PDB file of C-alpha atoms in Angstrom:
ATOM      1  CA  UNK O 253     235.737 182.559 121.486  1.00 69.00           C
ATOM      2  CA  UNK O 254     239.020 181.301 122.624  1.00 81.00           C
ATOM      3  CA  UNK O 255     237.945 177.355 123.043  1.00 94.00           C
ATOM      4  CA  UNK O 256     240.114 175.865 125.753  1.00 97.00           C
ATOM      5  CA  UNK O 257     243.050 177.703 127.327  1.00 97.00           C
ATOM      6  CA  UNK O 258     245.593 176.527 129.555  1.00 97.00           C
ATOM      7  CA  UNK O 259     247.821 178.136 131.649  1.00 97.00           C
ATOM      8  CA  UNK O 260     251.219 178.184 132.173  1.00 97.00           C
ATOM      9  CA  UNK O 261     252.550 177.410 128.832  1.00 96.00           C
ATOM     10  CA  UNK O 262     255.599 175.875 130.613  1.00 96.00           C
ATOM     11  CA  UNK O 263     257.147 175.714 133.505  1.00 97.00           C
ATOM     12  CA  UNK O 264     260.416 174.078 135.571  1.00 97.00           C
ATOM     13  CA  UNK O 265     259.587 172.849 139.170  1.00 97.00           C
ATOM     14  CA  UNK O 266     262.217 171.217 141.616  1.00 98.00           C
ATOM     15  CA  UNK O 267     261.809 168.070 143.591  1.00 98.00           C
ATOM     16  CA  UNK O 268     259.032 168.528 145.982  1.00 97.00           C
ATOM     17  CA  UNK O 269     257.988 171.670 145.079  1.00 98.00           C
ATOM     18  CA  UNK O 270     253.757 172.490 144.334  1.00 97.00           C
ATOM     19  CA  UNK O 271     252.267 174.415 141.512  1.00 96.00           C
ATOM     20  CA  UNK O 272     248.869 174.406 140.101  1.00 98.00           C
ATOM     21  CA  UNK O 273     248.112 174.535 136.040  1.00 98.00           C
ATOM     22  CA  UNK O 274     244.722 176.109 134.867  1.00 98.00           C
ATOM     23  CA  UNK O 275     242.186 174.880 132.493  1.00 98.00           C
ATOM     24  CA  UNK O 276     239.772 177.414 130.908  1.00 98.00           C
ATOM     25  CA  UNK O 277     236.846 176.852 128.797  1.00 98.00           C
ATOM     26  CA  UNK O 278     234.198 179.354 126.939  1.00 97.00           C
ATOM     27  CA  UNK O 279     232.030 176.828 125.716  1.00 96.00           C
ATOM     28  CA  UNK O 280     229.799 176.314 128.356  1.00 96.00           C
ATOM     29  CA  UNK O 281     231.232 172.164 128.729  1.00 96.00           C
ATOM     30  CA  UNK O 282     229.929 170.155 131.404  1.00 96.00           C
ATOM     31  CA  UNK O 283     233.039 167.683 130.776  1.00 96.00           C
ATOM     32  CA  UNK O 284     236.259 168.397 131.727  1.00 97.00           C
ATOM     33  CA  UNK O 285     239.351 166.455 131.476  1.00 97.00           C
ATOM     34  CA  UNK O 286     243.117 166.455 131.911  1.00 98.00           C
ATOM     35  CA  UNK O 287     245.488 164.319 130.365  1.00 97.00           C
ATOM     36  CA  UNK O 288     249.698 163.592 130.202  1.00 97.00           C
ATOM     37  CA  UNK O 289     251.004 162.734 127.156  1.00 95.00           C
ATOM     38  CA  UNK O 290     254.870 161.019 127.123  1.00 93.00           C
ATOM     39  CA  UNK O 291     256.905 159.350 124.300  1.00 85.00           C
ATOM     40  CA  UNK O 292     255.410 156.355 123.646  1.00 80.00           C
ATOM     41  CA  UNK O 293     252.529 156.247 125.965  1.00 83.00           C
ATOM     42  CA  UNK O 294     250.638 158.084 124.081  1.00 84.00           C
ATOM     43  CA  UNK O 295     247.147 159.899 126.125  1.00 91.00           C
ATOM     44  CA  UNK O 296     246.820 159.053 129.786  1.00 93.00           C
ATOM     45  CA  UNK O 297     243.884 160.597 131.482  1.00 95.00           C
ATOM     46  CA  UNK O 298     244.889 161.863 134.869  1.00 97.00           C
ATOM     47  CA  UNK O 299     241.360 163.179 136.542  1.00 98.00           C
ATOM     48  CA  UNK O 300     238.346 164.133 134.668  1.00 97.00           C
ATOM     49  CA  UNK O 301     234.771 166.581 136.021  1.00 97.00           C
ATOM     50  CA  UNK O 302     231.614 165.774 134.442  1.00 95.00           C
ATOM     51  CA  UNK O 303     229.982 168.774 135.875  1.00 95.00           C
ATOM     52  CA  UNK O 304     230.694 171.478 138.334  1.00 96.00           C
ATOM     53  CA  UNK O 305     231.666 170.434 142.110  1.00 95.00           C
ATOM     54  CA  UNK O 306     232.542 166.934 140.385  1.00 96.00           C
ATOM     55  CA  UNK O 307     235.689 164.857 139.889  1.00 97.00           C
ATOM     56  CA  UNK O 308     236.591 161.544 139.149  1.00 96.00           C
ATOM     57  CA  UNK O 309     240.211 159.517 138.683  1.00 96.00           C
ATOM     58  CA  UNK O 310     241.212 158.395 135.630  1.00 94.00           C
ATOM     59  CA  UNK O 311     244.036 156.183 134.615  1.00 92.00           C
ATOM     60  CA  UNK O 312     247.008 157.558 136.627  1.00 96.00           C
ATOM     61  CA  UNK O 313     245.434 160.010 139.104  1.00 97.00           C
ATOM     62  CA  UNK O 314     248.295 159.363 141.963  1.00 97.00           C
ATOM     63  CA  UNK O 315     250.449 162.288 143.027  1.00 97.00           C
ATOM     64  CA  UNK O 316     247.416 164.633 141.464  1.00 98.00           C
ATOM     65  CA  UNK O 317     244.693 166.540 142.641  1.00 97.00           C
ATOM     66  CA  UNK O 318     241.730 168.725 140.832  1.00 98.00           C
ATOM     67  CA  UNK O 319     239.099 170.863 141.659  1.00 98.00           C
ATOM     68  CA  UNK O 320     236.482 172.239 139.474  1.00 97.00           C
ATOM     69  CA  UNK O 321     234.611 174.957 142.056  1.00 96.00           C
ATOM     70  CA  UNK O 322     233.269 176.825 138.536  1.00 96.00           C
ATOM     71  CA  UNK O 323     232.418 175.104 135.196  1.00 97.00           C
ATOM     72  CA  UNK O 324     234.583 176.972 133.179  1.00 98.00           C
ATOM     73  CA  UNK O 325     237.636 175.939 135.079  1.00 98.00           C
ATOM     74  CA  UNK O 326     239.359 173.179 135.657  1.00 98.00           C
ATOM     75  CA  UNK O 327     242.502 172.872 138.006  1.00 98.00           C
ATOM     76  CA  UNK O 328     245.514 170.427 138.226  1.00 98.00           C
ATOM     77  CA  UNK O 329     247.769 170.175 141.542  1.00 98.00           C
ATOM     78  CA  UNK O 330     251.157 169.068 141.958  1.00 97.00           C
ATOM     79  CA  UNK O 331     251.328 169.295 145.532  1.00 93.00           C
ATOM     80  CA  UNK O 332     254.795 167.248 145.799  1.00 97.00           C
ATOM     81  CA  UNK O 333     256.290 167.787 142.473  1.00 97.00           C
ATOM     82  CA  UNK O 334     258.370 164.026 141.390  1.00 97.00           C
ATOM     83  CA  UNK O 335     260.438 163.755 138.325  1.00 97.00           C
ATOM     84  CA  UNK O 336     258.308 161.199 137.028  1.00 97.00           C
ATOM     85  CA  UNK O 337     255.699 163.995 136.496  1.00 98.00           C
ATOM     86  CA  UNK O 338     257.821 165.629 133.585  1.00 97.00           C
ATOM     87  CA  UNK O 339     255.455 165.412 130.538  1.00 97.00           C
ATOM     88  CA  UNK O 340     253.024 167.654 128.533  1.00 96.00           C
ATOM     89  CA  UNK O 341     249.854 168.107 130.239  1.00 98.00           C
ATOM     90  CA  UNK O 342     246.670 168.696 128.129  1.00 97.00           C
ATOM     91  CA  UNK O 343     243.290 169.705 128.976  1.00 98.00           C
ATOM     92  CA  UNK O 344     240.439 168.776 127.291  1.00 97.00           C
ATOM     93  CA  UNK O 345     236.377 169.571 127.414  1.00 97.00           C
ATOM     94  CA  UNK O 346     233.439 168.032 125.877  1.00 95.00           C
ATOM     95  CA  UNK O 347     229.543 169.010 125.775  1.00 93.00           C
ATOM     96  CA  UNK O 348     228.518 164.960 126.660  1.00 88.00           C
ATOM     97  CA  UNK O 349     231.523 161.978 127.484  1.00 84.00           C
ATOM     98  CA  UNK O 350     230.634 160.986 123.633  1.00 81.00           C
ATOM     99  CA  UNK O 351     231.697 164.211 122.428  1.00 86.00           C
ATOM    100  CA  UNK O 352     233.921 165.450 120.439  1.00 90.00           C
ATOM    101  CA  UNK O 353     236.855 166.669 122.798  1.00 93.00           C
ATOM    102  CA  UNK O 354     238.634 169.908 122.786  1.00 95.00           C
ATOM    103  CA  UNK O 355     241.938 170.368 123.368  1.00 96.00           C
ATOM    104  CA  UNK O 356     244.327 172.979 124.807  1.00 96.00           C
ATOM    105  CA  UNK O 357     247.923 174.118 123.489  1.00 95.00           C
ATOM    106  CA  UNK O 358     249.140 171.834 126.390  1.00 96.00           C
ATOM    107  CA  UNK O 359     251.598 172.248 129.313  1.00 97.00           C
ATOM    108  CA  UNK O 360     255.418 171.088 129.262  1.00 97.00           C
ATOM    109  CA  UNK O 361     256.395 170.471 132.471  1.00 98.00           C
ATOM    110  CA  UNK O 362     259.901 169.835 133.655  1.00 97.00           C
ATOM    111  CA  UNK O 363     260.825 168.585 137.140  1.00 98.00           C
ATOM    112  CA  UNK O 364     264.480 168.345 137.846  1.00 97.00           C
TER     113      UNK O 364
ATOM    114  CA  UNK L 188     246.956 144.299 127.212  1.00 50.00           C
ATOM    115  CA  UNK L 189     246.449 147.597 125.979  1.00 59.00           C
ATOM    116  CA  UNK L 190     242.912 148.384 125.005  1.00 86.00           C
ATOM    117  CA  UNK L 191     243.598 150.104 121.850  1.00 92.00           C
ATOM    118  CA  UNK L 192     247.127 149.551 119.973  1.00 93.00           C
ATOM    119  CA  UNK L 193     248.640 151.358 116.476  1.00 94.00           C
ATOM    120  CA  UNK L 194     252.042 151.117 115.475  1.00 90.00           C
ATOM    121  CA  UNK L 195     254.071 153.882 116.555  1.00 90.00           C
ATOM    122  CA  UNK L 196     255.168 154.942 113.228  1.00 95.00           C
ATOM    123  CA  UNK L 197     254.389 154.878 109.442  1.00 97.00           C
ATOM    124  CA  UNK L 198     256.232 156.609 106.802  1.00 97.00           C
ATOM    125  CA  UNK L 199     254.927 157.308 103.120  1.00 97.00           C
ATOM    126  CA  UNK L 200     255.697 159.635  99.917  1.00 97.00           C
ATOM    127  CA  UNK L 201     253.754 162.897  98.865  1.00 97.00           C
ATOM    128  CA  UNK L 202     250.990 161.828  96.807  1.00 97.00           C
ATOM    129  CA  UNK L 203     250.276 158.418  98.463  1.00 97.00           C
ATOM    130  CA  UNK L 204     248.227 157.018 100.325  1.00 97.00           C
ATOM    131  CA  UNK L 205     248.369 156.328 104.431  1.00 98.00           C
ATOM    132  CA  UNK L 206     246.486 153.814 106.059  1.00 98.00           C
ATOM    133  CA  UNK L 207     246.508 153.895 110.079  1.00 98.00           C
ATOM    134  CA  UNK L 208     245.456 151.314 111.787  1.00 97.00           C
ATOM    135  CA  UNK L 209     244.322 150.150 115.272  1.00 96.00           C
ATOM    136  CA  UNK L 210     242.812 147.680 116.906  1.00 96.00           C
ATOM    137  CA  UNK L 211     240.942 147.770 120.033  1.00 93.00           C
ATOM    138  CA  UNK L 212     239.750 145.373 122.933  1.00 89.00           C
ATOM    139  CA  UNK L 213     236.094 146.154 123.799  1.00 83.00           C
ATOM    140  CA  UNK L 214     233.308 144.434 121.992  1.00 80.00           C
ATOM    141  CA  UNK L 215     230.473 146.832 122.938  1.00 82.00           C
ATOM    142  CA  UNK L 216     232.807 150.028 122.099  1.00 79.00           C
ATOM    143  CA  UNK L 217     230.031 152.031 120.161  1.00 84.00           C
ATOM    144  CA  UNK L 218     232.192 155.617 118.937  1.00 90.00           C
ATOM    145  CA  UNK L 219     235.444 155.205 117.398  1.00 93.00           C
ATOM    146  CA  UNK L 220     237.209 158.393 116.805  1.00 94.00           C
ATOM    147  CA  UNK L 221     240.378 159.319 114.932  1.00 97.00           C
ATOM    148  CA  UNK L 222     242.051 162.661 116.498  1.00 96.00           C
ATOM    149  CA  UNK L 223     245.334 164.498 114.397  1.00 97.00           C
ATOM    150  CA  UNK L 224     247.774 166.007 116.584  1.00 95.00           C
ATOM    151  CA  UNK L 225     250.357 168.472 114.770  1.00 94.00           C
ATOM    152  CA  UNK L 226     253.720 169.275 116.225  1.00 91.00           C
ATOM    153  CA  UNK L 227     253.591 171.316 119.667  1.00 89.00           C
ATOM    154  CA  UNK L 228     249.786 171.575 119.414  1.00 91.00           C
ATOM    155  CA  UNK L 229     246.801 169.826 121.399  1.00 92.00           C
ATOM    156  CA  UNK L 230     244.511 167.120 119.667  1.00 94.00           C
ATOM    157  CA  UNK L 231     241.827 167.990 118.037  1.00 95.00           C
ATOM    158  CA  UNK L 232     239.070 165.674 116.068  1.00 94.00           C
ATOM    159  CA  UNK L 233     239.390 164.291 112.143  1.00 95.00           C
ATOM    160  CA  UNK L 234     236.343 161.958 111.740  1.00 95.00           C
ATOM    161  CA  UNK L 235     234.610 159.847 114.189  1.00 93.00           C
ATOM    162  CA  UNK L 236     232.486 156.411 113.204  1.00 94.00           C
ATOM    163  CA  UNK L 237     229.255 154.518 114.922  1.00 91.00           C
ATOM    164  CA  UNK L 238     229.654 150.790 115.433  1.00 88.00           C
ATOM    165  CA  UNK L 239     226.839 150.410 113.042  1.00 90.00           C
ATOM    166  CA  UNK L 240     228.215 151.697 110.440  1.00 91.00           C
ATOM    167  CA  UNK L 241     231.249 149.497 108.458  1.00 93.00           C
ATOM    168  CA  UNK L 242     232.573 152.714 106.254  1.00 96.00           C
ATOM    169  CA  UNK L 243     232.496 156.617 106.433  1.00 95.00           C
ATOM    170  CA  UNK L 244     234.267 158.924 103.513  1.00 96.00           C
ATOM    171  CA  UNK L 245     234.971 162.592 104.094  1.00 93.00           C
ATOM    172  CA  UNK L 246     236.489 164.145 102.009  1.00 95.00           C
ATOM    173  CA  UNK L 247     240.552 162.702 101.443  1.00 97.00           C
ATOM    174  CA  UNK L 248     239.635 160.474 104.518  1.00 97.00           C
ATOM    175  CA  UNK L 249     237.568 157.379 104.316  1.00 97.00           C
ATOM    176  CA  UNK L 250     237.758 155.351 107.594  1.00 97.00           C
ATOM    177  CA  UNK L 251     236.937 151.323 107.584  1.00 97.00           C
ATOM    178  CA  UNK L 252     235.747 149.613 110.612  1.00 96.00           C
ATOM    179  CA  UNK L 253     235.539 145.893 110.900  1.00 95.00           C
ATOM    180  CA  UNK L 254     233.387 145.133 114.082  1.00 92.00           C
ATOM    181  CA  UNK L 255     233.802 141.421 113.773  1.00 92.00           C
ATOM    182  CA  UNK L 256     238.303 141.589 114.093  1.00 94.00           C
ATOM    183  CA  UNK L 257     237.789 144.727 116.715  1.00 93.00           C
ATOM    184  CA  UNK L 258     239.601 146.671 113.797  1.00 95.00           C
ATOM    185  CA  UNK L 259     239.755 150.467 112.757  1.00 96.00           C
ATOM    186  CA  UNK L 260     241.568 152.226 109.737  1.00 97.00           C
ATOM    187  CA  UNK L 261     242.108 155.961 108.647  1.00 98.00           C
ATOM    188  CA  UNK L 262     243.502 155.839 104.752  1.00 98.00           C
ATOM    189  CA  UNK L 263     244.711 159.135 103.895  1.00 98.00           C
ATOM    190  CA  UNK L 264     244.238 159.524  99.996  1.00 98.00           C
ATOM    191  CA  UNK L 265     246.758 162.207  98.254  1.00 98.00           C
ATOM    192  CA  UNK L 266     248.401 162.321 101.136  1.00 98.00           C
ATOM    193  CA  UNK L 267     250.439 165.661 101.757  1.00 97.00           C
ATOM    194  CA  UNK L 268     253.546 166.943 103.912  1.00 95.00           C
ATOM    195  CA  UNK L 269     250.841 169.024 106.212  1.00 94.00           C
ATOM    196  CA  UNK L 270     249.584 165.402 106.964  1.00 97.00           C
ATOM    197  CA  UNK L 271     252.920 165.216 108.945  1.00 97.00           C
ATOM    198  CA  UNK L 272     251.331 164.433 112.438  1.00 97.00           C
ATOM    199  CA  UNK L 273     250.552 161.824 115.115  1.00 96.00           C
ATOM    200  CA  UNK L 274     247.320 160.240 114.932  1.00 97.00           C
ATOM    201  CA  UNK L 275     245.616 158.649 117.848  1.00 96.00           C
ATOM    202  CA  UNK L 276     242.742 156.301 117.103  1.00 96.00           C
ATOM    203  CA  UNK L 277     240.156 155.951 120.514  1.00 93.00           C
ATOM    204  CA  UNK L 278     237.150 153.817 121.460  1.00 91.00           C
ATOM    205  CA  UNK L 279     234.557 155.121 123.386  1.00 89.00           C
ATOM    206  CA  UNK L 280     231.853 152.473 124.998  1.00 82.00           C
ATOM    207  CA  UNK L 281     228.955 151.929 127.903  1.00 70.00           C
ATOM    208  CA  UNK L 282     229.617 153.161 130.910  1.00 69.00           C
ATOM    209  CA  UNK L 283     231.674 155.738 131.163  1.00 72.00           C
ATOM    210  CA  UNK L 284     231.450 156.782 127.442  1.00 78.00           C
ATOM    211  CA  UNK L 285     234.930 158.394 128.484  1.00 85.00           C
ATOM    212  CA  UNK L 286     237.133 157.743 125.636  1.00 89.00           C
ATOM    213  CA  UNK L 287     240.097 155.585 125.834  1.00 90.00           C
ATOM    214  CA  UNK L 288     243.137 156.884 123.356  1.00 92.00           C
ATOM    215  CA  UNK L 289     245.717 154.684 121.319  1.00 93.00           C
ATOM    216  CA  UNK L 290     249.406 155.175 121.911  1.00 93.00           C
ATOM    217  CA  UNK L 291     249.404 157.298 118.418  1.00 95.00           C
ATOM    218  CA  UNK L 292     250.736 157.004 115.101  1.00 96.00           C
ATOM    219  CA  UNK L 293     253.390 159.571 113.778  1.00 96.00           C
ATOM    220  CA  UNK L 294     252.917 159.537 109.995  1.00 97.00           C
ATOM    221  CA  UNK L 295     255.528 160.898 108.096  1.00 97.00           C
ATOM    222  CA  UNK L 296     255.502 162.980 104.428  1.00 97.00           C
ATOM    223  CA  UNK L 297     258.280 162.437 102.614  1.00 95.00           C
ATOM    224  CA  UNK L 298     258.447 164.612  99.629  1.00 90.00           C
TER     225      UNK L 298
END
């Protein structure tokens, strides 16, 4: 039972350049979430699922995209990578939106 | 405004105790959670309270909610160098139910 995996672990993009990060979970979640986390702003919540086929924008969803085609998975797009997106992405799942949430290791992502 | 604040830091001695606070902007928020996060590591769940309830103890942690000021504490008692970590309080209400996270608190250990 790994709990929530995300993948890559980090990873330096250039200007304009795309890259997808993975979300897995093994708990059979209907709610999926991702997150960035910088210095002093604490948890922002990019794009959340509550269910498979399903997404929704959160707080700061611009410059993002996500798909969640099966419920174990959850994928984040950079499809224009901007140096404003440097920051440690988490992912998150929950059985119910009141739920406790599960975290991944997280993401640190660099774009020069 | 924010919808949740905490100071960004707090610093304490081994054997203390800590006492987080937050405050938050919804009156109908129902779940208040407090989540740890240690040092290059995801979040993951301490203690969460109902709005019904006013106090909830487990274990070293006891956290206080005061509906009427919109205000949440986590006291730490004995506190410990592993308590070295962030702490984000969040609020959860109607709606979406999504929570909504703090900014964080790093607590520091000194020994």
């Amino acid at each position: 039972n790994a709990g929530v995996t995300q993948t890559p672990k980090f990873r330096v993009l250039k200007t304009g350049q795309s890259m997808t990060l993975l979300c897995a979970q093994d708990m059979n979640h209907e709610y999926m979430y991702w997150y960035r986390q910088d210095p002093g702003m604490g948890l922002r919540l990019i794009h959340y699922s509550v269910g498979e086929g399903t997404t929704a924008k959160g707080e700061v969803p611009d410059g993002y995209n996500v798909s969640r085609l099966k419920k174990q998975n959850f994928l984040l797009g950079l499809e224009s990578a901007a140096p404003s997106q440097t920051s440690v992405y988490f992912c998150a799942s929950s059985y119910s939106d009141r739920a406790e949430q599960y975290f991944g290791p997280g993401t640190r992502l660099t774009v020069t | 405004g924010e919808d949740v604040e905490q100071s960004l830091f707090l610093s304490v001695r081994e054997g203390d105790s800590s006492v987080i606070n937050c405050t938050y902007t919804d009156s109908s928020s129902t779940y208040l959670y407090w989540y740890k996060q240690e040092p290059g590591a995801g979040l993951q769940l301490l203690t969460y309270i109902f709005s019904n309830m006013d106090m909830k103890q487990d274990q070293r942690l006891t956290v206080l909610l005061n509906k009427k000021d919109k205000h949440l504490s986590l006291r730490i008692a004995d506190t410990q160098t592993g308590d070295s970590a962030i702490y984000f309080c969040a609020e959860s209400s109607g709606g979406s139910y999504i929570p909504t996270f703090g900014r964080g608190t790093s607590l520091i250990v000194h020994p």
